[in-house]
Amino acid sequence: MAELTYRDAVARGIAQEMARDPDVVFLGEDVAKAGGVFKATVGLYEQFGPLRVRDTPISEQAILGAAMGAAMTGLKPIAEIMFSDFLAVCFDYIANEFPKSRYMTNGQVKCPLVVRTGNGAGSRFGAQHSQSVENWCMMIPGLKVVAPSSPRDVIGLLAAAVRDPDPVIFFEHKSLYPMKGEVPDGEIVDTLGTAKIVRPGKDATILALALMVPRALEAAEKLKAEHGIDCEVVDVRSLVPLDTQTILGSVARTHRLFTVEENPRLCGWGAEIASIVADEAFYDLDGPIVRITTPHIPLPAADVLEDTVLPTPGRIAERVRQSLGS
Amino acid sequence: MKPLQKSEISSSNDDLGEDVRLELYRLQFLLREAEQRAFDLFLQNLVKGTSHLSLGQEAVAAGFAAAMKPGDLSFCTYRGHAHTLARGVPVEQVLGELMGRDNGLMRGKGGSMHLTSVEHGVMGSYAIIGAHLPIACGAAWRAQYKGQDDVSVCFFGDGTTNIGAFHEALNFAAIWKLPVIFVCENNHYMEYTPIGDVTAVPHPAADRASAYGLERIIVDGNDADAVYRTAMAAYDKARKGEGPSLIECITYRHSGHSRADPAKYRPEGELEKWKERDPVKVYRERLLDFGIDKDVILGIESAIKREVDDATDQCKAAPIPSQDIIMTDVYADGGFAWRN
């Protein structure tokens, strides 16, 4: 067991898969010689060489298009899009090409690739380098969407994504890169579509993703210490496939549901989960489902502004406390 | 490239040889007959949705397909019937897909704009302009990485040259020296608008080649021989590891952009002028000039007519797709479930 940063876990996860399978190749802007703009891919170029770890021009369409062409003819590419905001630049591949190729060709074409991208706020980068855009991808039939919250899960879920036969969009959170966590030695491989109960509790379920997981955990500790409210925190980990069993099971035990989303409120993933729970577990609920989100605004840059709009442990705790009436 | 003059033609100076010539004619005649049939079936309301014919452009598809080796990969646009058929995909499967029948290439799940036959190296028809140029780069990258000698060929129209993906793909292919050939079918119209009205250079593809360190190549896209020779040179270059080619084939679309377009925007007499250079008609005359027996030509024509007639009958008799395929193949497990 070693302590690793989320950033180093990315490099270890990619290295684990590249060492295992020579068909795994990696491309993106500044990912090779420079080791990545977030230093999340340091050492891969030296370890696997220029044929497998490739710097590209600033050409997001070419990066994703080439990844697709390689995937459909036998490679297992990992493509990096530096900031998730830039997915919009190459959204044709995300929306029209990867996810529809299998269906439109009646199963003839396969597209097993992973797009890794830096998602989320907290770095004061402003509205075009800070968004949480996982819901852009969640709504497209044919894609899988994953967002780990810990160094260990980065490795396990990345391995699962690389080995998955479908296209996977893998959202790393920029503000988690320096976060440290215990990581077991040896190979780690998870299963996509498995949520994780990261803190058991009996009074309410808080669902969170990526950066919102440590914030929800902090809120849960605060609620316990200050109000005696015992919250279960569930790390969703994977939006598609979605682990509805774990979510519904948790709601059946706690009878209250809160979702904590970094994305703007309108059409956030929490709305879909709220709809599922309302539809399938209505009689398990003792109160309304509450969504805690960023407001429906582009993200502001200044410290105080960005901090105010994102869900914080304090805001999460306060909303839960109000709702439970303690 | 200068068209062959009649006085220069004789079987003694035929560098391509009779087999290649007959294959080039067979392919062009097949594409013409099959697409003409698709149009007829559309008028009978048996071809649904939209369809984009490439009547008049047959020499490009035929020339490149005849020069390909098995295992080479083609990437087409929504105007991809000809490129698909030229790789040997049965007419019945193409017409069946256009007619939404169960015998279609994708059992009706793709339609006219998404013809794909991996078995024949037809890696898809892409309905978003320019999307497939980077995809072809990726397939070529795989060949380079794995040391395989296949070449990826990517067909697109003149309108594509103003899309960002065109420029990204060209640069990407050039810097990685990928075995990919970009083939621009300049049919003079970007959908409904003359390409010259919306492009800063007279040759939308070739004039941009130097920006990516590539040779400026323009070929008479109505002359299957010229296309074939150019294609052979580009395949050879790609297989030797010398990188991509960008080839602009000058041709003309006899019909409108799609089934909805009667092409009334064309100047009077333009179509007629190009029909004098109809690639199928001109090539037939050339075969006769080379001294090829008329009965051989008639034999090819009647065999193809029979093939297209039979395919039409089979498609008309084919069942419609069964409802149970609607929810299949969204994900690799064969289903559509996004929940565990």
XYZ file of C-alpha atoms in Angstrom:
666
model
C 0.000 0.000 0.000
C 1.428 3.352 -1.026
C 0.183 6.901 -0.800
C -0.241 8.406 -4.233
C -1.626 11.629 -5.627
C -4.628 11.537 -7.957
C -2.272 13.024 -10.583
C 0.288 10.211 -10.189
C -2.519 7.667 -10.175
C -3.460 8.746 -13.694
C 0.051 7.991 -14.964
C 0.143 4.721 -13.045
C -3.261 3.703 -14.425
C -2.227 4.386 -18.000
C 1.108 2.626 -17.464
C -0.646 -0.408 -15.988
C -2.763 -0.789 -19.127
C 0.010 -0.003 -21.615
C 2.289 -2.563 -19.991
C -0.457 -5.174 -20.211
C -1.602 -4.619 -23.783
C 0.586 -3.429 -26.699
C -2.555 -2.257 -28.522
C -3.066 0.483 -25.933
C -1.712 3.764 -27.319
C -1.929 7.263 -25.913
C -2.204 10.624 -27.674
C -2.949 14.222 -26.840
C -1.610 17.756 -26.633
C 1.597 18.071 -24.558
C 1.070 14.610 -23.077
C 4.359 12.996 -24.116
C 7.584 14.959 -23.743
C 6.050 17.576 -21.457
C 4.260 15.009 -19.282
C 0.900 16.730 -19.568
C -0.265 20.205 -18.689
C -1.399 18.908 -15.292
C 1.699 16.671 -15.009
C -0.628 13.695 -14.898
C 1.250 11.733 -17.578
C 4.850 12.219 -16.486
C 7.150 9.322 -17.326
C 4.927 7.570 -19.854
C 6.867 8.868 -22.864
C 10.137 7.679 -21.328
C 8.666 4.296 -20.425
C 6.713 3.491 -23.583
C 8.438 5.542 -26.281
C 7.362 7.897 -29.037
C 5.318 5.370 -31.010
C 2.893 4.699 -28.158
C 2.838 8.014 -26.329
C 2.319 10.745 -28.909
C 2.157 14.495 -28.803
C -0.391 15.952 -31.194
C -0.969 19.418 -32.602
C -3.750 21.520 -31.057
C -6.308 19.700 -33.180
C -9.011 18.276 -30.987
C -11.027 16.947 -33.897
C -7.985 15.156 -35.268
C -7.184 13.703 -31.840
C -10.631 12.199 -31.333
C -11.115 11.278 -34.982
C -7.770 9.497 -35.088
C -8.546 7.731 -31.834
C -11.779 6.492 -33.367
C -10.171 5.315 -36.607
C -7.520 3.484 -34.626
C -10.095 1.956 -32.286
C -12.334 0.689 -35.066
C -9.394 -1.023 -36.774
C -7.838 -2.753 -33.797
C -6.056 -0.440 -31.360
C -7.202 0.638 -27.883
C -6.449 4.352 -27.833
C -6.497 6.648 -24.850
C -6.947 10.227 -26.045
C -6.513 13.252 -23.837
C -8.566 16.405 -24.269
C -6.756 18.815 -21.978
C -9.747 20.640 -20.499
C -13.212 19.137 -20.660
C -14.574 22.465 -21.929
C -12.740 21.646 -25.179
C -14.929 18.608 -25.738
C -17.235 21.127 -27.369
C -14.597 21.724 -30.049
C -14.698 18.071 -31.058
C -18.220 17.245 -29.998
C -19.092 15.657 -33.336
C -17.021 12.653 -32.319
C -18.548 12.509 -28.840
C -22.126 12.971 -30.018
C -22.304 11.592 -33.545
C -19.370 9.370 -34.310
C -18.185 7.179 -31.393
C -21.517 6.377 -29.845
C -23.510 5.735 -33.004
C -21.000 3.714 -35.010
C -21.960 0.351 -33.548
C -25.691 0.922 -33.806
C -25.746 2.447 -37.286
C -23.614 -0.358 -38.693
C -25.686 -3.060 -37.005
C -22.736 -4.105 -34.877
C -20.081 -4.148 -37.611
C -17.981 -1.288 -36.219
C -16.550 -1.277 -32.714
C -15.173 1.775 -31.014
C -13.235 0.793 -27.874
C -11.499 3.981 -26.792
C -11.115 6.228 -23.776
C -11.196 10.019 -23.795
C -9.549 11.378 -20.643
C -10.206 14.974 -19.799
C -9.683 17.494 -16.991
C -13.094 18.457 -15.671
C -14.386 20.831 -13.029
C -13.739 24.046 -11.178
C -11.680 25.275 -8.252
C -8.667 26.660 -10.087
C -9.976 30.179 -10.823
C -9.697 29.531 -14.571
C -13.033 31.137 -15.470
C -15.946 29.959 -17.540
C -14.082 28.273 -20.419
C -11.628 26.144 -18.431
C -13.631 25.175 -15.346
C -16.884 23.561 -16.347
C -18.255 20.246 -15.209
C -19.632 18.809 -18.401
C -20.285 15.173 -17.606
C -23.977 15.694 -18.290
C -23.119 16.772 -21.871
C -21.993 13.195 -22.401
C -24.396 11.339 -20.148
C -27.379 11.965 -22.395
C -25.896 10.332 -25.504
C -26.874 6.711 -26.176
C -23.785 4.588 -26.768
C -21.291 6.389 -24.525
C -20.086 5.428 -21.090
C -19.265 8.175 -18.608
C -16.957 7.786 -15.622
C -15.631 10.248 -12.997
C -13.384 8.956 -10.188
C -12.942 10.770 -6.870
C -9.861 9.071 -5.400
C -6.383 7.990 -6.561
C -7.294 4.346 -6.116
C -10.434 4.693 -8.191
C -8.552 6.559 -10.911
C -6.496 3.430 -11.527
C -9.298 0.916 -11.142
C -11.828 2.787 -13.249
C -9.293 3.789 -15.895
C -8.336 0.134 -16.290
C -11.993 -0.789 -16.586
C -12.497 1.972 -19.167
C -9.535 0.870 -21.293
C -10.693 -2.748 -21.212
C -14.285 -1.825 -21.992
C -15.441 -2.527 -25.560
C -17.439 0.731 -25.705
C -16.272 4.353 -25.936
C -15.757 5.820 -22.474
C -15.432 9.482 -21.500
C -13.250 9.608 -18.389
C -13.575 12.783 -16.363
C -10.649 13.531 -14.087
C -11.196 16.425 -11.738
C -8.618 19.196 -11.972
C -8.923 20.138 -8.315
C -8.338 16.545 -7.235
C -4.964 16.148 -9.009
C -2.943 17.056 -5.871
C -5.147 14.951 -3.571
C -3.386 12.028 -1.890
C -4.838 8.653 -1.087
C -3.904 5.089 -0.233
C -3.455 2.880 -3.265
C -2.877 -0.874 -3.000
C 0.125 -2.379 -4.738
C -0.286 -4.433 -7.886
C -2.905 -4.325 -10.598
C -6.200 -2.595 -9.824
C -9.226 -3.140 -12.043
C -12.745 -2.036 -11.184
C -16.086 -2.666 -12.848
C -17.864 0.203 -14.585
C -21.329 0.911 -13.266
C -20.541 0.308 -9.625
C -21.203 3.091 -7.140
C -19.429 2.998 -3.807
C -20.776 3.704 -0.341
C -17.869 5.746 0.969
C -19.487 6.538 4.330
C -22.312 4.432 5.721
C -25.100 6.266 7.520
C -28.754 5.910 8.419
C -30.446 9.327 8.308
C -29.974 10.452 4.690
C -28.196 9.527 1.478
C -25.901 12.069 -0.151
C -24.959 11.175 -3.735
C -21.867 12.860 -5.129
C -19.363 12.638 -7.955
C -15.664 13.531 -8.270
C -14.699 16.670 -6.265
C -18.109 16.699 -4.646
C -17.357 13.363 -2.935
C -14.729 14.689 -0.483
C -16.925 17.746 0.024
C -19.961 15.565 0.797
C -17.847 13.515 3.193
C -16.741 16.660 4.982
C -20.365 17.805 5.159
C -21.377 14.429 6.607
C -18.748 14.682 9.345
C -19.921 18.184 10.159
C -23.571 17.090 10.296
C -22.669 14.221 12.619
C -20.530 16.343 14.901
C -22.778 19.390 15.076
C -26.271 17.966 14.706
C -26.021 14.243 15.269
C -27.260 13.597 11.711
C -25.760 10.417 10.293
C -25.477 10.631 6.489
C -24.576 7.912 4.037
C -22.328 9.210 1.265
C -22.425 7.396 -2.065
C -19.763 8.047 -4.704
C -21.621 7.541 -7.978
C -18.285 6.971 -9.862
C -19.957 6.077 -13.140
C -22.952 7.868 -14.657
C -23.224 5.408 -17.530
C -23.622 2.633 -16.666
C -25.421 3.893 -13.593
C -25.506 1.764 -10.469
C -29.166 2.231 -9.628
C -29.150 -0.812 -7.337
C -26.731 0.773 -4.888
C -28.545 4.109 -5.086
C -32.008 2.645 -4.577
C -30.675 0.361 -1.836
C -29.228 3.313 0.040
C -32.453 5.306 -0.265
C -34.403 2.297 1.015
C -32.286 2.391 4.187
C -32.069 6.148 4.805
C -35.354 7.322 3.285
C -33.907 10.685 2.246
C -31.917 11.637 -0.860
C -29.635 14.574 -1.582
C -27.583 14.884 -4.759
C -24.507 17.098 -4.884
C -23.601 18.217 -8.372
C -20.907 20.568 -9.550
C -22.603 21.101 -12.906
C -25.111 23.909 -13.459
C -28.535 22.993 -12.189
C -30.492 22.682 -15.437
C -30.502 19.080 -16.685
C -27.753 18.013 -14.305
C -27.305 14.281 -13.714
C -28.919 14.590 -10.295
C -32.221 15.332 -12.012
C -32.102 11.997 -13.797
C -31.322 10.146 -10.591
C -34.059 12.050 -8.750
C -36.464 11.005 -11.459
C -35.463 7.352 -11.174
C -35.796 7.387 -7.391
C -39.138 9.199 -7.518
C -40.381 6.709 -10.058
C -39.092 3.514 -8.521
C -38.664 4.201 -4.804
C -41.234 6.889 -4.038
C -42.644 5.052 -1.038
C -39.168 4.665 0.457
C -38.869 8.441 0.679
C -39.753 10.402 3.808
C -39.289 13.791 2.124
C -38.584 15.527 -1.126
C -35.422 14.748 -3.073
C -33.070 17.722 -2.839
C -30.524 18.705 -5.480
C -27.543 20.791 -4.400
C -25.892 22.262 -7.483
C -24.072 25.193 -8.991
C -26.574 27.819 -10.174
C -27.450 28.039 -13.865
C -24.575 30.380 -14.702
C -21.206 30.317 -16.461
C -18.479 29.991 -13.823
C -16.929 33.214 -12.542
C -13.145 33.386 -12.024
C -12.363 35.340 -8.854
C -11.761 33.310 -5.666
C -14.711 34.605 -3.764
C -17.083 34.299 -6.709
C -16.094 30.770 -7.694
C -16.151 29.595 -4.075
C -19.611 31.021 -3.606
C -21.257 29.236 -6.518
C -19.796 25.749 -6.049
C -21.353 23.463 -3.447
C -19.145 23.610 -0.347
C -19.182 21.283 2.652
C -20.849 24.064 4.639
C -23.551 24.635 2.044
C -24.195 20.921 1.652
C -24.450 20.435 5.420
C -26.740 23.414 5.848
C -29.093 22.255 3.089
C -29.306 18.757 4.536
C -29.883 20.123 8.051
C -32.649 22.474 6.877
C -34.346 19.752 4.930
C -34.239 17.247 7.776
C -35.573 19.915 10.118
C -32.906 19.505 12.819
C -3.205 15.676 -66.775
C -3.941 15.876 -70.509
C -6.765 13.632 -71.759
C -5.715 10.972 -74.241
C -6.182 12.047 -77.856
C -7.881 9.607 -80.181
C -4.841 9.499 -82.434
C -2.707 8.255 -79.512
C -4.917 5.256 -78.804
C -4.127 1.771 -79.947
C -3.933 -1.579 -78.184
C -0.168 -1.579 -78.793
C 0.410 1.397 -76.498
C -2.131 0.334 -73.887
C -0.096 0.530 -70.687
C -3.036 -0.486 -68.510
C -3.970 -3.601 -70.452
C -7.333 -5.037 -71.362
C -8.131 -6.593 -67.980
C -7.747 -3.319 -66.117
C -9.710 -1.411 -68.749
C -12.583 -3.863 -68.696
C -12.637 -3.733 -64.895
C -12.706 0.068 -64.951
C -15.595 -0.014 -67.389
C -17.438 -2.743 -65.493
C -17.232 -0.755 -62.287
C -18.358 2.508 -63.881
C -21.262 0.821 -65.636
C -22.267 -0.952 -62.428
C -22.231 2.284 -60.427
C -24.278 4.052 -63.089
C -26.882 1.291 -63.330
C -27.186 0.779 -59.575
C -27.526 4.475 -58.801
C -29.950 5.000 -61.663
C -31.974 2.163 -60.192
C -31.841 3.774 -56.756
C -33.308 6.891 -58.357
C -36.059 4.902 -60.092
C -36.924 3.176 -56.827
C -37.045 6.536 -55.116
C -39.580 7.748 -57.704
C -41.643 4.668 -56.885
C -41.426 5.611 -53.195
C -39.514 2.438 -52.477
C -36.323 4.259 -51.455
C -37.146 6.327 -48.383
C -35.458 9.142 -46.540
C -32.889 10.985 -48.537
C -30.297 9.841 -51.005
C -27.313 11.569 -52.537
C -26.411 10.206 -55.943
C -23.057 10.536 -57.623
C -24.224 10.030 -61.211
C -21.496 11.485 -63.403
C -18.747 10.926 -60.849
C -18.278 7.191 -61.462
C -14.713 7.411 -62.754
C -13.363 8.476 -59.361
C -14.881 5.593 -57.390
C -14.002 3.101 -60.120
C -10.433 4.342 -60.577
C -9.573 4.252 -56.886
C -11.349 0.955 -56.205
C -9.682 -0.790 -59.137
C -6.284 0.313 -57.847
C -6.934 -0.831 -54.258
C -5.770 -4.069 -52.764
C -7.958 -6.285 -50.605
C -7.506 -5.048 -47.045
C -7.277 -1.391 -48.009
C -9.886 0.663 -46.222
C -12.334 3.161 -47.689
C -14.026 5.977 -45.826
C -16.884 7.658 -47.674
C -19.363 10.436 -47.247
C -23.147 10.358 -47.309
C -22.648 10.383 -51.099
C -21.122 6.958 -50.771
C -23.165 4.468 -52.784
C -20.613 4.316 -55.592
C -17.592 3.933 -53.324
C -19.357 1.164 -51.441
C -20.413 -0.750 -54.552
C -16.990 -0.328 -56.145
C -15.428 -2.344 -53.298
C -17.529 -5.340 -54.252
C -20.415 -4.941 -51.837
C -23.415 -6.715 -53.415
C -25.971 -4.432 -55.104
C -28.738 -6.229 -53.253
C -27.331 -5.237 -49.860
C -26.937 -1.603 -50.873
C -30.395 -1.271 -52.447
C -31.868 -3.238 -49.542
C -30.464 -0.698 -47.097
C -31.796 2.195 -49.175
C -35.201 0.521 -49.206
C -35.167 -0.156 -45.467
C -35.316 -3.914 -45.892
C -33.957 -6.651 -43.696
C -31.484 -7.718 -46.391
C -29.788 -4.310 -46.251
C -26.176 -3.913 -45.206
C -27.205 -2.750 -41.753
C -30.711 -4.242 -41.756
C -32.155 -0.754 -42.064
C -30.396 0.693 -39.017
C -28.067 2.891 -41.054
C -29.769 4.028 -44.223
C -28.441 5.590 -47.398
C -25.978 7.908 -45.651
C -24.283 5.290 -43.464
C -23.394 2.422 -45.773
C -20.773 0.233 -44.109
C -19.336 -3.150 -44.948
C -16.317 -3.938 -42.816
C -16.003 -7.265 -44.622
C -15.279 -5.363 -47.856
C -13.072 -2.711 -46.267
C -15.833 -0.100 -46.449
C -15.367 1.434 -43.017
C -18.388 3.643 -43.172
C -20.126 6.526 -44.845
C -20.161 9.624 -42.678
C -23.003 12.107 -42.839
C -21.248 14.909 -40.969
C -19.087 16.744 -43.493
C -15.397 16.221 -42.796
C -15.783 13.914 -39.799
C -14.187 10.962 -41.529
C -10.904 12.597 -42.519
C -9.472 12.385 -38.990
C -11.014 8.918 -38.638
C -9.166 7.753 -41.751
C -5.984 9.152 -40.175
C -6.579 6.923 -37.171
C -7.017 3.814 -39.287
C -3.809 4.692 -41.123
C -2.044 5.243 -37.800
C -3.033 1.713 -36.781
C -1.514 0.336 -40.005
C 1.687 2.300 -39.403
C 1.865 1.282 -35.724
C 1.249 -2.388 -36.405
C 3.441 -2.525 -39.494
C 0.510 -3.512 -41.723
C 0.638 -2.427 -45.349
C -2.957 -1.409 -45.966
C -3.818 2.119 -47.033
C -6.798 4.156 -45.901
C -8.582 6.118 -48.597
C -10.900 8.933 -47.706
C -13.361 10.356 -50.247
C -15.044 13.701 -49.758
C -16.538 16.575 -51.704
C -15.229 20.050 -52.471
C -17.393 21.536 -49.720
C -15.438 19.575 -47.120
C -12.298 21.578 -47.804
C -13.696 24.507 -45.834
C -14.332 22.427 -42.696
C -11.869 22.579 -39.817
C -11.513 18.801 -39.669
C -10.116 18.835 -43.231
C -7.234 21.046 -42.168
C -6.648 19.239 -38.889
C -6.560 15.872 -40.641
C -4.205 17.017 -43.395
C -1.711 18.429 -40.925
C -2.021 15.414 -38.652
C -1.479 12.946 -41.512
C 1.464 14.928 -42.853
C 3.368 15.245 -39.577
C 2.827 11.560 -38.730
C 3.522 10.489 -42.374
C 0.416 8.330 -42.362
C -0.532 5.904 -45.154
C -3.733 7.746 -46.008
C -5.018 9.192 -49.285
C -7.429 12.097 -49.248
C -9.535 12.201 -52.388
C -11.514 15.332 -53.086
C -14.303 14.834 -55.598
C -14.670 18.378 -56.835
C -18.086 18.243 -58.457
C -18.268 22.045 -58.526
C -21.057 22.443 -56.001
C -21.049 22.688 -52.233
C -24.556 21.298 -51.837
C -26.526 24.063 -53.636
C -23.808 26.694 -53.967
C -20.991 26.827 -56.540
C -17.796 26.037 -54.630
C -16.056 29.034 -56.206
C -18.541 31.394 -54.547
C -17.469 30.278 -51.086
C -13.800 29.403 -51.462
C -10.802 31.715 -51.685
C -8.778 29.577 -54.088
C -9.750 28.075 -57.458
C -8.821 24.509 -56.516
C -10.308 23.961 -53.076
C -8.210 20.899 -52.202
C -5.097 21.049 -54.365
C -4.398 24.712 -53.715
C -4.242 23.979 -49.998
C -1.869 20.996 -50.332
C 1.289 23.082 -50.001
C 0.099 24.309 -46.598
C 0.718 20.750 -45.374
C 3.894 20.115 -47.342
C 2.044 18.004 -49.883
C 2.226 17.887 -53.657
C -0.471 19.750 -55.604
C -2.301 17.014 -57.504
C -5.226 17.674 -59.832
C -6.659 14.924 -61.995
C -9.435 14.702 -64.577
C -12.031 12.982 -62.442
C -14.092 11.999 -65.483
C -11.255 9.937 -66.897
C -11.013 6.586 -65.118
C -7.582 5.901 -66.590
C -6.153 9.126 -65.221
C -7.744 8.461 -61.835
C -6.428 4.901 -61.795
C -2.863 5.967 -62.606
C -2.916 8.701 -59.983
C -4.362 6.307 -57.417
C -1.685 3.687 -58.113
C 1.060 6.265 -57.549
C -0.513 7.437 -54.291
C -0.988 3.863 -52.966
C 2.598 3.106 -53.828
C 3.815 6.174 -51.983
C 1.693 5.365 -48.935
C 2.832 1.734 -48.819
C 6.456 2.813 -48.993
C 5.959 4.871 -45.835
C 6.275 8.155 -47.677
C 3.115 9.599 -46.232
C -0.243 10.940 -47.322
C -1.504 12.346 -50.618
C -4.215 14.874 -51.331
C -5.776 14.439 -54.751
C -8.362 16.718 -56.295
C -10.488 14.995 -58.931
C -12.376 17.409 -61.176
C -15.788 15.999 -61.994
C -19.457 16.916 -62.138
C -22.632 15.788 -60.422
C -25.370 15.085 -62.982
C -28.182 15.312 -60.440
C -28.896 17.685 -57.562
C -27.380 17.550 -54.111
C -30.003 15.187 -52.787
C -33.377 13.783 -53.752
C -34.980 17.086 -52.753
C -32.851 19.160 -55.093
C -33.741 19.620 -58.795
C -30.496 21.646 -59.240
C -32.203 24.624 -60.843
C -29.333 26.837 -59.710
C -27.095 25.497 -62.457
C -26.427 27.785 -65.429
C -28.203 26.771 -68.605
C -26.177 24.383 -70.735
C -23.707 23.450 -67.976
C -25.102 19.983 -67.420
C -25.303 19.318 -71.152
C -21.691 20.367 -71.590
C -20.553 17.974 -68.873
C -22.728 15.156 -70.226
C -20.627 15.265 -73.384
C -17.844 14.157 -71.069
C -19.971 11.547 -69.304
C -17.313 9.190 -67.916
C -19.253 6.014 -68.706
C -20.016 7.042 -72.287
C -16.490 8.322 -72.954
C -14.888 5.209 -71.495
C -17.049 2.931 -73.629
C -15.887 4.792 -76.727
C -12.318 4.461 -75.596
C -12.651 0.689 -75.209
C -13.898 0.484 -78.790
C -11.027 2.719 -79.942
C -8.609 0.319 -78.293
C -10.108 -2.381 -80.407
C -11.969 -4.228 -77.684
C -14.724 -6.379 -79.137
C -18.165 -4.793 -78.879
C -19.652 -8.122 -77.825
C -17.369 -8.198 -74.782
C -18.662 -4.770 -73.797
C -22.260 -5.787 -74.407
C -21.660 -8.913 -72.332
C -20.462 -6.823 -69.376
C -23.424 -4.492 -69.728
C -26.030 -7.202 -69.923
C -24.545 -9.070 -66.942
C -24.679 -5.907 -64.846
C -28.225 -5.078 -65.942
C -29.257 -8.562 -64.910
C -27.421 -8.197 -61.574
C -29.205 -4.921 -60.809
C -32.585 -6.310 -61.909
C -32.129 -9.402 -59.749
C -31.039 -7.298 -56.789
C -34.110 -5.091 -57.226
C -36.415 -8.105 -57.295
C -34.739 -9.579 -54.221
C -35.083 -6.296 -52.325
C -38.736 -5.898 -53.254
C -39.352 -9.423 -51.960
C -37.201 -9.006 -48.851
C -38.905 -8.701 -45.477
C -38.910 -5.474 -43.536
C -36.588 -5.480 -40.496
C -37.850 -7.150 -37.416
C -38.686 -4.900 -34.462
C -36.362 -6.791 -32.176
C -33.263 -5.134 -33.652
C -34.316 -1.660 -32.510
C -32.811 -2.064 -29.039
C -29.661 -3.938 -30.050
C -26.063 -2.834 -30.495
C -26.143 0.476 -28.678
C -23.508 -1.045 -26.397
C -21.079 -3.882 -26.966
C -23.059 -6.326 -24.861
C -25.617 -6.257 -27.648
C -28.193 -4.204 -25.793
C -29.057 -0.640 -24.909
C -29.123 -0.714 -21.097
C -27.341 2.197 -19.440
C -28.271 1.065 -15.927
C -26.861 -1.895 -14.104
